[in-house]
């Protein structure tokens, strides 16, 4: 965050400064000068002495000035700057704070205080200071802008939007306010509003580089891949060597699965700015999606440099992080694997616990509480939970295991652990859900999901309106069951009857209930979410409509998955409507049902 900094105005050379000292001494010692001239003289003398780095003498002059004018904010600011010259930021902040007390309507002083507090990492004091300032200066553009930037930097985007609304009223038509509103809307997952404000920023300032970058970064999330490419190209035209421009243009090509162009641009961004964690993650995901697994896994290991998104667990110790079977044998060792990302990632890669066990390890796991019961259906795997303490010889991040075992689903698919099922529903729950679904015996039972979590970056591209499933529900001999735990948001776009879609999800207590119900189904038709991973891990047939820009693990072009032998993928082209994609899938279901009758 940047604030206005009050600085000493005098910029004189040494000779002029010495003359100023003599003149100031004469005025300060004059017996005929009025009191106002006296304090001004001492203030002026202190400024010149400070300029000459004669700080202790400067303090004396400033103190004399304060005696003569106790309410002078100028002298307090001068004292603060002198203490800053001595690297005493805390005392400097105290003097600036006192200047704000005696002259509360001076916005520049409040901004300097906020800057000093930020420099000293006294973050908790910044908001109260700026809010106090706004109490005295309610329409200060600078203070409102500073508070909105503070909230954005602290990821308090809802609070930022409130302040930005005020700022828009005080300073209408400003491009940067529009940019920040777009950013705050984007990070509160209000993407349509975000796009509108980014566009407004570009209307207000047509060559606004940051707005071009940010607009390109959000349009693809709403399925406008062409718009992303257009604005990414414009950003690159404005600043061709800027790492953000190179990265956003690279990712625009990545969303079109044009890997060569994307890789060249992202690598160039990393040459310009080597410490660019987001671009490093982009490169790793690109390499994995392109099937370049050796380089992809190695690059993906660098994701931990992105400390805003990736956080090691509290028990992490670098000396205990397992380095792989070639460097450290796990035979007879206790190895703890820990989840680092979403539920689907855990279900997908927990299979490597069996590989560690085959190498002689005792495997423990730290996963999300909802997953503990299903993960512990793997023989010998014990999860950390309340009142259970684990001691291990090594720990390892779950998604490091494919790297350590050199997994390459494209070139050596037989070497990855593909045997299913590797997760199981408890027999007691299988019996329970078999009884619940008994009334539909003889029908072809299909489980469906249509929406995932709205915070997922690719949420809108991977979700499917519930209305697109209606023809599936209408197939003779088919009964659909909901596996949709969330409400589905805007994607629950129609009303269905209990006869069309049976919904027992309110009775699910954890993933073992989902697993036990899935065991009773003949087929799952689900958008890319944790449920498809669960079905694949259980060895159940699962058909997945994929967006044009799929997750890396689904690769490109192929209609099967190297991770799950019972999975079938239905891909959507960039110019294909979701309704058309679902029509193809539903026709395939109809043919399968007809073949069984």
Tab-separated table of N, CA and C in Angstrom, residues 198-267:
chain	number	residue	atom	x	y	z
A	198	UNK	N	-14.473	-3.817	-14.359
A	198	UNK	CA	-13.227	-3.788	-15.131
A	198	UNK	C	-13.464	-3.099	-16.472
A	199	UNK	N	-14.597	-3.373	-17.088
A	199	UNK	CA	-14.907	-2.707	-18.357
A	199	UNK	C	-15.075	-1.202	-18.144
A	200	UNK	N	-15.680	-0.838	-17.014
A	200	UNK	CA	-15.861	0.581	-16.723
A	200	UNK	C	-14.508	1.260	-16.522
A	201	UNK	N	-13.562	0.552	-15.899
A	201	UNK	CA	-12.223	1.123	-15.736
A	201	UNK	C	-11.587	1.403	-17.092
A	202	UNK	N	-11.804	0.507	-18.052
A	202	UNK	CA	-11.245	0.696	-19.390
A	202	UNK	C	-11.980	1.789	-20.160
A	203	UNK	N	-13.265	1.990	-19.884
A	203	UNK	CA	-13.976	3.116	-20.489
A	203	UNK	C	-13.405	4.429	-19.973
A	204	UNK	N	-13.068	4.454	-18.704
A	204	UNK	CA	-12.556	5.681	-18.098
A	204	UNK	C	-11.103	5.944	-18.468
A	205	UNK	N	-10.353	4.884	-18.721
A	205	UNK	CA	-8.935	5.015	-19.091
A	205	UNK	C	-8.618	3.923	-20.113
A	206	UNK	N	-8.755	4.226	-21.391
A	206	UNK	CA	-8.687	3.180	-22.431
A	206	UNK	C	-7.402	2.358	-22.461
A	207	UNK	N	-6.289	2.915	-22.096
A	207	UNK	CA	-5.027	2.167	-22.136
A	207	UNK	C	-4.569	1.766	-20.733
A	208	UNK	N	-5.514	1.340	-19.921
A	208	UNK	CA	-5.253	1.013	-18.515
A	208	UNK	C	-4.732	-0.432	-18.457
A	209	UNK	N	-3.431	-0.571	-18.323
A	209	UNK	CA	-2.787	-1.884	-18.387
A	209	UNK	C	-3.342	-2.845	-17.345
A	210	UNK	N	-3.417	-2.406	-16.087
A	210	UNK	CA	-3.874	-3.295	-15.025
A	210	UNK	C	-5.302	-3.769	-15.280
A	211	UNK	N	-6.152	-2.908	-15.824
A	211	UNK	CA	-7.530	-3.307	-16.100
A	211	UNK	C	-7.594	-4.342	-17.218
A	212	UNK	N	-6.737	-4.196	-18.236
A	212	UNK	CA	-6.684	-5.202	-19.303
A	212	UNK	C	-6.278	-6.565	-18.735
A	213	UNK	N	-5.275	-6.573	-17.868
A	213	UNK	CA	-4.798	-7.827	-17.269
A	213	UNK	C	-5.897	-8.458	-16.415
A	214	UNK	N	-6.508	-7.651	-15.557
A	214	UNK	CA	-7.503	-8.207	-14.633
A	214	UNK	C	-8.761	-8.666	-15.363
A	215	UNK	N	-9.174	-7.920	-16.381
A	215	UNK	CA	-10.344	-8.335	-17.143
A	215	UNK	C	-10.062	-9.643	-17.878
A	216	UNK	N	-8.879	-9.760	-18.466
A	216	UNK	CA	-8.503	-11.020	-19.118
A	216	UNK	C	-8.501	-12.165	-18.122
A	217	UNK	N	-8.139	-11.864	-16.877
A	217	UNK	CA	-8.047	-12.913	-15.860
A	217	UNK	C	-9.372	-13.402	-15.330
A	218	UNK	N	-10.466	-12.681	-15.625
A	218	UNK	CA	-11.758	-13.115	-15.092
A	218	UNK	C	-12.728	-13.568	-16.190
A	219	UNK	N	-12.551	-13.089	-17.424
A	219	UNK	CA	-13.506	-13.431	-18.479
A	219	UNK	C	-13.571	-14.939	-18.743
A	220	UNK	N	-12.417	-15.618	-18.741
A	220	UNK	CA	-12.427	-17.056	-19.023
A	220	UNK	C	-13.223	-17.818	-17.978
A	221	UNK	N	-13.283	-17.273	-16.769
A	221	UNK	CA	-14.003	-17.958	-15.702
A	221	UNK	C	-15.504	-17.990	-15.979
A	222	UNK	N	-15.962	-17.087	-16.838
A	222	UNK	CA	-17.372	-17.078	-17.248
A	222	UNK	C	-17.554	-17.672	-18.629
A	223	UNK	N	-16.538	-18.364	-19.125
A	223	UNK	CA	-16.642	-19.038	-20.405
A	223	UNK	C	-16.309	-18.187	-21.607
A	224	UNK	N	-15.894	-16.944	-21.403
A	224	UNK	CA	-15.546	-16.059	-22.515
A	224	UNK	C	-14.044	-16.191	-22.791
A	225	UNK	N	-13.657	-17.276	-23.415
A	225	UNK	CA	-12.247	-17.526	-23.692
A	225	UNK	C	-11.717	-16.567	-24.756
A	226	UNK	N	-12.559	-16.234	-25.730
A	226	UNK	CA	-12.139	-15.287	-26.761
A	226	UNK	C	-11.903	-13.904	-26.168
A	227	UNK	N	-12.761	-13.495	-25.225
A	227	UNK	CA	-12.568	-12.210	-24.563
A	227	UNK	C	-11.272	-12.169	-23.772
A	228	UNK	N	-10.974	-13.262	-23.087
A	228	UNK	CA	-9.714	-13.331	-22.349
A	228	UNK	C	-8.531	-13.166	-23.293
A	229	UNK	N	-8.555	-13.867	-24.406
A	229	UNK	CA	-7.440	-13.772	-25.352
A	229	UNK	C	-7.327	-12.357	-25.913
A	230	UNK	N	-8.453	-11.739	-26.222
A	230	UNK	CA	-8.441	-10.373	-26.763
A	230	UNK	C	-7.790	-9.394	-25.793
A	231	UNK	N	-8.222	-9.422	-24.537
A	231	UNK	CA	-7.694	-8.445	-23.579
A	231	UNK	C	-6.277	-8.804	-23.136
A	232	UNK	N	-5.941	-10.068	-23.137
A	232	UNK	CA	-4.556	-10.459	-22.837
A	232	UNK	C	-3.621	-9.960	-23.930
A	233	UNK	N	-4.054	-10.057	-25.172
A	233	UNK	CA	-3.239	-9.530	-26.270
A	233	UNK	C	-3.075	-8.026	-26.146
A	234	UNK	N	-4.149	-7.340	-25.749
A	234	UNK	CA	-4.058	-5.882	-25.596
A	234	UNK	C	-3.093	-5.520	-24.475
A	235	UNK	N	-3.144	-6.247	-23.362
A	235	UNK	CA	-2.205	-5.992	-22.264
A	235	UNK	C	-0.770	-6.195	-22.743
A	236	UNK	N	-0.566	-7.225	-23.530
A	236	UNK	CA	0.780	-7.515	-24.057
A	236	UNK	C	1.230	-6.422	-25.021
A	237	UNK	N	0.306	-5.862	-25.803
A	237	UNK	CA	0.656	-4.752	-26.687
A	237	UNK	C	1.082	-3.523	-25.885
A	238	UNK	N	0.390	-3.280	-24.767
A	238	UNK	CA	0.696	-2.095	-23.962
A	238	UNK	C	2.048	-2.219	-23.271
A	239	UNK	N	2.346	-3.409	-22.730
A	239	UNK	CA	3.621	-3.616	-22.026
A	239	UNK	C	4.142	-5.009	-22.367
A	240	UNK	N	4.783	-5.161	-23.520
A	240	UNK	CA	5.159	-6.496	-24.012
A	240	UNK	C	6.153	-7.242	-23.130
A	241	UNK	N	6.913	-6.535	-22.317
A	241	UNK	CA	7.911	-7.205	-21.482
A	241	UNK	C	7.491	-7.314	-20.018
A	242	UNK	N	6.275	-6.933	-19.727
A	242	UNK	CA	5.810	-7.001	-18.337
A	242	UNK	C	5.470	-8.454	-17.989
A	243	UNK	N	5.940	-8.962	-16.848
A	243	UNK	CA	5.669	-10.366	-16.514
A	243	UNK	C	4.184	-10.683	-16.400
A	244	UNK	N	3.372	-9.731	-15.929
A	244	UNK	CA	1.935	-9.985	-15.830
A	244	UNK	C	1.308	-10.115	-17.219
A	245	UNK	N	1.782	-9.310	-18.166
A	245	UNK	CA	1.258	-9.391	-19.532
A	245	UNK	C	1.641	-10.714	-20.173
A	246	UNK	N	2.875	-11.131	-19.979
A	246	UNK	CA	3.331	-12.402	-20.546
A	246	UNK	C	2.567	-13.569	-19.927
A	247	UNK	N	2.382	-13.513	-18.632
A	247	UNK	CA	1.691	-14.604	-17.948
A	247	UNK	C	0.225	-14.679	-18.358
A	248	UNK	N	-0.469	-13.532	-18.429
A	248	UNK	CA	-1.899	-13.582	-18.737
A	248	UNK	C	-2.121	-14.015	-20.180
A	249	UNK	N	-1.230	-13.621	-21.095
A	249	UNK	CA	-1.372	-14.077	-22.472
A	249	UNK	C	-1.069	-15.574	-22.570
A	250	UNK	N	-0.082	-16.023	-21.809
A	250	UNK	CA	0.210	-17.457	-21.782
A	250	UNK	C	-0.959	-18.274	-21.277
A	251	UNK	N	-1.601	-17.817	-20.198
A	251	UNK	CA	-2.737	-18.574	-19.666
A	251	UNK	C	-3.945	-18.491	-20.600
A	252	UNK	N	-4.071	-17.388	-21.354
A	252	UNK	CA	-5.156	-17.298	-22.336
A	252	UNK	C	-5.012	-18.390	-23.389
A	253	UNK	N	-3.791	-18.623	-23.849
A	253	UNK	CA	-3.551	-19.716	-24.794
A	253	UNK	C	-3.725	-21.074	-24.109
A	254	UNK	N	-3.363	-21.159	-22.836
A	254	UNK	CA	-3.534	-22.408	-22.097
A	254	UNK	C	-5.006	-22.812	-22.043
A	255	UNK	N	-5.898	-21.840	-21.849
A	255	UNK	CA	-7.326	-22.159	-21.797
A	255	UNK	C	-7.846	-22.647	-23.147
A	256	UNK	N	-7.126	-22.346	-24.201
A	256	UNK	CA	-7.454	-22.887	-25.523
A	256	UNK	C	-6.677	-24.177	-25.804
A	257	UNK	N	-5.931	-24.666	-24.798
A	257	UNK	CA	-5.130	-25.881	-24.946
A	257	UNK	C	-4.084	-25.750	-26.056
A	258	UNK	N	-3.596	-24.530	-26.264
A	258	UNK	CA	-2.512	-24.272	-27.216
A	258	UNK	C	-1.209	-24.209	-26.413
A	259	UNK	N	-0.658	-25.384	-26.166
A	259	UNK	CA	0.381	-25.525	-25.158
A	259	UNK	C	1.712	-24.883	-25.543
A	260	UNK	N	2.101	-24.978	-26.798
A	260	UNK	CA	3.407	-24.432	-27.183
A	260	UNK	C	3.458	-22.919	-26.977
A	261	UNK	N	2.410	-22.216	-27.456
A	261	UNK	CA	2.385	-20.758	-27.265
A	261	UNK	C	2.324	-20.413	-25.792
A	262	UNK	N	1.492	-21.141	-25.060
A	262	UNK	CA	1.324	-20.860	-23.632
A	262	UNK	C	2.634	-21.070	-22.878
A	263	UNK	N	3.294	-22.185	-23.135
A	263	UNK	CA	4.529	-22.487	-22.411
A	263	UNK	C	5.608	-21.454	-22.694
A	264	UNK	N	5.758	-21.043	-23.950
A	264	UNK	CA	6.790	-20.067	-24.298
A	264	UNK	C	6.564	-18.749	-23.557
A	265	UNK	N	5.332	-18.295	-23.500
A	265	UNK	CA	5.031	-17.012	-22.851
A	265	UNK	C	5.209	-17.087	-21.345
A	266	UNK	N	4.740	-18.160	-20.738
A	266	UNK	CA	4.867	-18.270	-19.281
A	266	UNK	C	6.333	-18.419	-18.884
A	267	UNK	N	7.088	-19.160	-19.667
A	267	UNK	CA	8.531	-19.275	-19.369
A	267	UNK	C	9.216	-17.910	-19.519
